[in-house]
Coordinates of C-alpha atoms and ligand atoms in Angstrom, one line a residue:
X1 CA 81.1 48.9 58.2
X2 CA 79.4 48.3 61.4
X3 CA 75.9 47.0 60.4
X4 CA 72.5 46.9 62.5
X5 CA 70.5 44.3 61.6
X6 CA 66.6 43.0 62.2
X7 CA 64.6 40.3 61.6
X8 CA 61.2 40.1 61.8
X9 CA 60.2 37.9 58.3
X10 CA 57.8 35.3 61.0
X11 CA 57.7 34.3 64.4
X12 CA 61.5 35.4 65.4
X13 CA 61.9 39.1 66.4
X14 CA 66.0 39.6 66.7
X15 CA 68.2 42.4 66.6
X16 CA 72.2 42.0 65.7
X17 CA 75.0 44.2 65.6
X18 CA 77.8 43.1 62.8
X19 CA 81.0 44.4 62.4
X20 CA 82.9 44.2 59.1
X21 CA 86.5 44.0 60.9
X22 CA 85.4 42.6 64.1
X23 CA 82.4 40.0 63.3
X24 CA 79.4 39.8 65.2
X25 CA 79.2 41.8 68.0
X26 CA 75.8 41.1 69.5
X27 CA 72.6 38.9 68.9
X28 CA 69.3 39.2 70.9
X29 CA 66.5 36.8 69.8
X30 CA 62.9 36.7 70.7
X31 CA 61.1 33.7 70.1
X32 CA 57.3 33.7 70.0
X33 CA 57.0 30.1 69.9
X34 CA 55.2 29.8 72.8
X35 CA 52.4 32.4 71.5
X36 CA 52.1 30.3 68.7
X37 CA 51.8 27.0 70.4
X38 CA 48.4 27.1 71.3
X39 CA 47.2 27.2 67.4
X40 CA 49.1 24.9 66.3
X41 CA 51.0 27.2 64.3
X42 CA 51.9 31.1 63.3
X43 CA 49.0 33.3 63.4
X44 CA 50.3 36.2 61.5
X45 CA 48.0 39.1 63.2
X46 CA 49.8 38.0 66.4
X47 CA 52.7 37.7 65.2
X48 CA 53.1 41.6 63.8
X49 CA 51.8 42.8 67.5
X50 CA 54.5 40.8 68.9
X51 CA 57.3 42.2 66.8
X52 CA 56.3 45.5 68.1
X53 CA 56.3 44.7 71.6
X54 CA 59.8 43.2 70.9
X55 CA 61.6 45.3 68.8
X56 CA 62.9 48.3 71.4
X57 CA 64.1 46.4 74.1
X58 CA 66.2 43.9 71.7
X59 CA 67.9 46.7 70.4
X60 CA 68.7 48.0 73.9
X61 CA 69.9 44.7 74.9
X62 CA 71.6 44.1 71.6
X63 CA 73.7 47.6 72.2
X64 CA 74.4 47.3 75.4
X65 CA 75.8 43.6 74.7
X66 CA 78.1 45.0 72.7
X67 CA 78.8 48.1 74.3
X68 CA 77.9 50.1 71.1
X69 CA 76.3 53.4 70.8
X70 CA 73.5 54.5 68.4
X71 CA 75.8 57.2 66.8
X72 CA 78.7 54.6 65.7
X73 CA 76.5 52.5 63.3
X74 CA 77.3 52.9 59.8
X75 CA 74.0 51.4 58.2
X76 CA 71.0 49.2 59.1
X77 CA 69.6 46.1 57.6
X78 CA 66.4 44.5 57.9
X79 CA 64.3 41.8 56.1
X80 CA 62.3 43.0 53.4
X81 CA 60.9 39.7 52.3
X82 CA 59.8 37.3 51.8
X83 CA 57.8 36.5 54.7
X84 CA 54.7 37.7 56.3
X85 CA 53.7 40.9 55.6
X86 CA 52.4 42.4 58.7
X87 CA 55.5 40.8 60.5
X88 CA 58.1 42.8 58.1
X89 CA 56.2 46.1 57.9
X90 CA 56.7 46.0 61.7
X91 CA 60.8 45.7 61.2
X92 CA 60.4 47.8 58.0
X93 CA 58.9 50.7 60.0
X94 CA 61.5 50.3 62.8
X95 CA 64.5 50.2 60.9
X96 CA 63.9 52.8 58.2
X97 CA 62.6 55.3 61.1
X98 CA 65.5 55.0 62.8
X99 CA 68.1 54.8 60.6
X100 CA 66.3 57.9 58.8
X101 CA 66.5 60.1 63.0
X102 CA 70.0 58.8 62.5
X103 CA 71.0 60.1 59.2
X104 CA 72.3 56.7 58.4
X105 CA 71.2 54.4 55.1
X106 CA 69.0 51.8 55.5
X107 CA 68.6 48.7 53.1
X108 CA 66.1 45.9 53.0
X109 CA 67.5 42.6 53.0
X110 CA 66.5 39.3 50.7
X111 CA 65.3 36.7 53.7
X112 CA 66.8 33.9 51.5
X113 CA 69.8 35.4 51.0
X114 CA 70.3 36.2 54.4
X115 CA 70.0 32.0 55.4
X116 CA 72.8 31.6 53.0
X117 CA 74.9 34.2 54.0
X118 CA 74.8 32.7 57.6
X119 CA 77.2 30.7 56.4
X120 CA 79.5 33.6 56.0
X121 CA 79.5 33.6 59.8
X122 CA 81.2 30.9 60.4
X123 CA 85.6 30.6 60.9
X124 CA 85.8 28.6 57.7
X125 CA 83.4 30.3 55.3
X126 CA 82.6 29.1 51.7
X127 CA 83.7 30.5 48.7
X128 CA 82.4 31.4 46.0
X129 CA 80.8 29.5 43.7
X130 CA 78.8 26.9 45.7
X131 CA 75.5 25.1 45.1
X132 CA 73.5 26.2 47.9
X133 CA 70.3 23.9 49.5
X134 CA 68.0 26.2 50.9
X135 CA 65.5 24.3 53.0
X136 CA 63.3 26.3 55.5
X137 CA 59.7 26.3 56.4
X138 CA 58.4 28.4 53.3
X139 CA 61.4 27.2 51.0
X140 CA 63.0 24.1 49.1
X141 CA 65.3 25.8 46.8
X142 CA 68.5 24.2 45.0
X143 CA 70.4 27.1 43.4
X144 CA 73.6 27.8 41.8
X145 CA 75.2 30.5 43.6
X146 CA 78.0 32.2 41.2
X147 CA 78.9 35.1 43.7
X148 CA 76.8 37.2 46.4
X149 CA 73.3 38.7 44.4
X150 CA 73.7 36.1 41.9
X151 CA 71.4 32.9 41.7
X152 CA 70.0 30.4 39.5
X153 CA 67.6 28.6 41.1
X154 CA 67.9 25.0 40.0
X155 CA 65.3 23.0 41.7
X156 CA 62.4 24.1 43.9
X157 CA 59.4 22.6 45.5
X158 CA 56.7 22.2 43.2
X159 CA 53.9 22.0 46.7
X160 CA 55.2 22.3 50.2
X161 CA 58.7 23.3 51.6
X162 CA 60.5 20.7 53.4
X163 CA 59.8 22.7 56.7
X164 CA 56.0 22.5 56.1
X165 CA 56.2 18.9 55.5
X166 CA 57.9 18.6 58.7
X167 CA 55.7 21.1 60.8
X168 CA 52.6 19.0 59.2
X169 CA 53.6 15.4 60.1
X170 CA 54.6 16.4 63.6
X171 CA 50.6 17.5 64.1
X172 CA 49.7 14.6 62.5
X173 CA 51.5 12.5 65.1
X174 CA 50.6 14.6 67.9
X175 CA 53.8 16.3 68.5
X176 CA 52.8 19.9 68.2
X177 CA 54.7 23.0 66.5
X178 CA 57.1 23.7 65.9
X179 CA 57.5 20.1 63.8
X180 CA 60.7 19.9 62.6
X181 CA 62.8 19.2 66.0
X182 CA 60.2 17.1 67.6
X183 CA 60.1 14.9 64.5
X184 CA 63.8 14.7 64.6
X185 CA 63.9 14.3 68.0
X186 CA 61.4 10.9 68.2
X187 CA 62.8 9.7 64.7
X188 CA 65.8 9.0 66.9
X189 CA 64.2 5.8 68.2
X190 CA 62.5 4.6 65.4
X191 CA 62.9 2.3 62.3
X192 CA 62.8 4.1 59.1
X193 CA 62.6 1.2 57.2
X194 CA 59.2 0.0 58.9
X195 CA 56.9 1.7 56.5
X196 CA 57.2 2.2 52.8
X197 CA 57.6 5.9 51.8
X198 CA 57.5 7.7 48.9
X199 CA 60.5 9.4 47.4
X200 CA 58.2 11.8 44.6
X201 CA 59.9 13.3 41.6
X202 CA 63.3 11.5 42.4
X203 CA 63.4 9.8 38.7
X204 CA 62.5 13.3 37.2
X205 CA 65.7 14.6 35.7
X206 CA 64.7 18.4 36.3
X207 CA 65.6 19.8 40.0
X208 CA 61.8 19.5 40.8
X209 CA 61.0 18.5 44.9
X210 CA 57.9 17.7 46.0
X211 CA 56.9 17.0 49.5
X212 CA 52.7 16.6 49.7
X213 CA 52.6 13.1 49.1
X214 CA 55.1 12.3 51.3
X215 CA 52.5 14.1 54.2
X216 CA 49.3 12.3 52.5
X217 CA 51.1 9.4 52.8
X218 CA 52.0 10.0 56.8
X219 CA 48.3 11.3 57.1
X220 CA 47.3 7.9 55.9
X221 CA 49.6 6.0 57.9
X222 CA 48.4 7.9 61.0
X223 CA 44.6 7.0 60.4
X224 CA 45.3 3.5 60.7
X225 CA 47.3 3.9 63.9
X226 CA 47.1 3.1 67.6
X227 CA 46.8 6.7 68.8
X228 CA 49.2 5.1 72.1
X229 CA 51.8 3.1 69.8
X230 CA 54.3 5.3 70.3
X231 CA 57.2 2.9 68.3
X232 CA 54.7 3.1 65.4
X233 CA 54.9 7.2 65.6
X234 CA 58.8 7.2 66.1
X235 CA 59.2 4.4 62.9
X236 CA 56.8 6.9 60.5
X237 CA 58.6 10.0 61.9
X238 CA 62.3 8.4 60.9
X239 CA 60.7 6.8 57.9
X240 CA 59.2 10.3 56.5
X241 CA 62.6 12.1 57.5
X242 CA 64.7 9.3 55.6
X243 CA 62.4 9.7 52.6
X244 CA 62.4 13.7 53.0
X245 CA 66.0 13.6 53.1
X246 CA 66.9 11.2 50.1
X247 CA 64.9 13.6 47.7
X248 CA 66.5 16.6 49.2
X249 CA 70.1 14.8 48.6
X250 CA 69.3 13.3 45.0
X251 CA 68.8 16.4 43.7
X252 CA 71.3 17.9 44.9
X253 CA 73.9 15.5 43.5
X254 CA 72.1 15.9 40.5
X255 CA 73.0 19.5 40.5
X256 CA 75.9 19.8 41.9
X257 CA 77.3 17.2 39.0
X258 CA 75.2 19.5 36.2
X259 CA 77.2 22.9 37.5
X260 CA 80.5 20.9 38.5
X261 CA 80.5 22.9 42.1
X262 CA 82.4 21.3 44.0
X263 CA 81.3 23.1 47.2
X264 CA 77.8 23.0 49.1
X265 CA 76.1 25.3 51.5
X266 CA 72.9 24.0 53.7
X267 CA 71.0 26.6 55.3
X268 CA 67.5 27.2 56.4
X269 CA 65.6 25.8 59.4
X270 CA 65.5 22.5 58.2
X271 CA 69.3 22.7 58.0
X272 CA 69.5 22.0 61.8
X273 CA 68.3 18.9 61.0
X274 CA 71.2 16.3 62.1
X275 CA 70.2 13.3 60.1
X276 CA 70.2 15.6 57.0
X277 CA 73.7 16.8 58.1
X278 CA 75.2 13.3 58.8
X279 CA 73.5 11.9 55.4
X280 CA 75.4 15.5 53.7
X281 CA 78.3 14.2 54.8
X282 CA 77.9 10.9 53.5
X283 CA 77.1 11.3 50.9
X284 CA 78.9 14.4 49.8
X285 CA 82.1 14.1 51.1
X286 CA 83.3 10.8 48.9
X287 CA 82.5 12.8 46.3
X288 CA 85.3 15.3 47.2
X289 CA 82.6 18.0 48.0
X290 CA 83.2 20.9 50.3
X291 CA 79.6 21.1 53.0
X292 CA 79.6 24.2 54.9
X293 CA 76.3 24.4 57.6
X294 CA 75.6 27.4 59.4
X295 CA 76.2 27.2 63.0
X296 CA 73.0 26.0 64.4
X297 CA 72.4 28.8 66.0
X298 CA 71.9 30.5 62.7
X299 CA 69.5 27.8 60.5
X300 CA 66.7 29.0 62.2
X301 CA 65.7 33.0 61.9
X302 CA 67.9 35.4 63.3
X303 CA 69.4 38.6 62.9
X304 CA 73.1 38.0 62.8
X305 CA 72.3 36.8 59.1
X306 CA 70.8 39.9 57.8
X307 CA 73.5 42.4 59.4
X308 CA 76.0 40.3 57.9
X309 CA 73.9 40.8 54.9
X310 CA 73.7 44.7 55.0
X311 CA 77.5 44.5 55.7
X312 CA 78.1 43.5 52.3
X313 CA 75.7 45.4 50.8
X314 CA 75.1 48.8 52.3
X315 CA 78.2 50.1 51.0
X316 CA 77.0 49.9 47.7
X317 CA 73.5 50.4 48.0
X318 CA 70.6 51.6 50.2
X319 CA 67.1 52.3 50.4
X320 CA 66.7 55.5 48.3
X321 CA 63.0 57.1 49.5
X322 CA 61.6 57.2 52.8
X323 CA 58.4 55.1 51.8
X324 CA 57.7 52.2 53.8
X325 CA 57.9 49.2 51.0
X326 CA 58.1 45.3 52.1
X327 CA 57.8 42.3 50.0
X328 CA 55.9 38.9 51.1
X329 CA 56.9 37.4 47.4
X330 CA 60.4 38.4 46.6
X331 CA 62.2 36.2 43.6
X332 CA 65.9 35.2 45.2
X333 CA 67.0 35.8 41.1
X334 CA 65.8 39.3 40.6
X335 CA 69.0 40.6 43.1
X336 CA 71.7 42.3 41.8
X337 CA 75.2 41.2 42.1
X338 CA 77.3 42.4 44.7
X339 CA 80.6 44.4 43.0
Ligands
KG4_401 O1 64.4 29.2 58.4 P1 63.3 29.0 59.4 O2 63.6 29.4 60.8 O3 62.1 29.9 59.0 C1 61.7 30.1 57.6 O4 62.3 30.9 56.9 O5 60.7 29.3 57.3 O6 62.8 27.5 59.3 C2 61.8 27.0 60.1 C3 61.5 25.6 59.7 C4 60.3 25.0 60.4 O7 59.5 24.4 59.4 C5 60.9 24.0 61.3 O8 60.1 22.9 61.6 C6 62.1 23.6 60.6 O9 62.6 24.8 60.0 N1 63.2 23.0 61.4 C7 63.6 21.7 61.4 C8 64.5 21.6 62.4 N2 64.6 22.7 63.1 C9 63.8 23.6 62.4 N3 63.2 20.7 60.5 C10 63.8 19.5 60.7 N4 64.7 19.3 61.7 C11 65.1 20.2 62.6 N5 65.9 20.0 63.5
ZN402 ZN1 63.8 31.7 57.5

């Protein structure tokens, strides 16, 4: 099955070409980061426009990357949802039109199940079943992943995602967007034992996360500081990630020793996070547990996850009408199994 993929759920327009037998064969990105920058954050409206702008030459690049002709693809994915709804319809529209000129099925792909099949990518990739950690921008999600299409989600942010969190304390220290690397990046050289942070919901024995107190509490910190102390910003941006991370891995162990997995996928955005990594490790591996990470490459959006995706599931199943149909609220638990 050689799959066509898109991606278009947010601020990432990217095209991918993935081939059952031969892996991924292509992967052309867009970023509109730089669109974006200016306000601080994604403006949706500008976002869809930029999709459109985007879309065509990705796939030319992306086909002539891999030396691939229209007429050999066997099926096209794209990202359904969830996500921002003006952004999708834009990928929607493309990829149902021309899958439908070529006479080819077209299915619309789960945006969180795409981030943990990116795993699948790599040379060693997990079996099945795994507790996967899905941490992006718009999700916290623990879940208990049996097989491909089928989830229990475990534990889920109750306020922000974890992404949020970090795209909001990086404007609150002046670092601008997106967040979650430039925190990372100054949290290198600074104390995270300075300040006291909160850890919320970590004595709850339910999966609950929550991450708005943990910004209120940066927020207040930040009030009180010397807007040119720059070790002060660095020892609340490792403090916050520390605390960030500890709920994210408590948990985690708490579920993984609930379901008796004894594997763990991290994927999402957030999942390019090295301190989160190297704390995975720690913390997992004594406890004989199995961490797969997508390449970073694909934690972030990208295409390569959702032809991967439609790999597995176009030859089972595809969109059936020719009506245009996206979904900005899509429950990861409603999917079906894949045979
Ligand atoms: O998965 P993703 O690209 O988009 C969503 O589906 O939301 O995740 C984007 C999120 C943003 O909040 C971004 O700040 C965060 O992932 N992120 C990071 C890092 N790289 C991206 N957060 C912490 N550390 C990073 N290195
Ligand atoms: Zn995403």
């Amino acid at each position: 099955m050689l799959c066509l993929g898109f991606e278009s759920s947010c601020d990432e327009t990217a095209v991918a070409l993935y081939d059952t037998h031969r892996g991924l064969l292509s992967h052309q990105i867009f970023s509109q980061v730089d669109l974006h920058a200016v306000y601080g954050g994604v403006v949706p409206e500008l976002a869809a426009r930029d999709h459109v702008q985007r879309m065509l030459p990705l796939l030319k690049a992306s086909l002539s990357e891999s030396h691939i002709n229209l007429n050999e693809i066997d099926g096209v994915a794209y990202t359904k949802g969830p996500g921002l709804v003006g952004a999708l319809l834009v990928g929607a529209v493309f990829a149902k039109t021309l899958a439908w000129s070529l006479d080819i099925p077209a299915l619309g792909i789960h945006h969180l199940e795409a981030h943990l099949m990116a795993a699948q990518l790599d040379e060693r990739p997990p079996t099945y079943p795994y507790l996967g950690v899905l941490v992006s921008g718009g999700h916290s999600l623990i879940i208990a992943v049996e097989s491909m299409g089928s989830y229990r989600i475990l534990g889920q942010s109750v306020d922000d995602a974890v992404g949020e969190a970090f795209d909001k304390v990086a404007k609150l220290l002046g670092l601008g967007y997106p967040g979650g690397p430039a925190v990372e990046r100054i949290a290198k050289s600074g104390h995270a034992a300075r300040f006291d942070m909160p850890r919320p919901m970590i004595h709850q024995k339910n999966g609950d996360l929550s991450f708005s107190g943990l910004k209120t509490h940066v927020m207040q910190l930040v009030a009180q500081l010397d807007p040119d102390d720059q070790q002060a910003k660095a020892d609340i941006a490792a403090g916050f990630q520390a605390a960030a991370i500890d709920c994210l891995l408590i948990k985690s162990k708490r579920a993984l020793s609930l379901t008796g997995y004894s594997s763990v996928v991290i994927a999402g955005g957030v999942s390019a996070n090295q301190a989160l990594r190297q704390a995975c490790l720690e913390h997992f591996g004594p406890m004989g547990i199995d961490i797969f990470f997508p390449k970073l490459q694909w934690c972030t959006d990208n295409a390569a996850m959702v032809a991967i995706t439609g790999s597995f599931r176009l030859p089972n199943e595809y969109d059936v009408d020719a009506d245009i149909q996206v979904l900005p609220r899509w429950p990861l638990e409603s999917l079906s199994a894949v045979p």
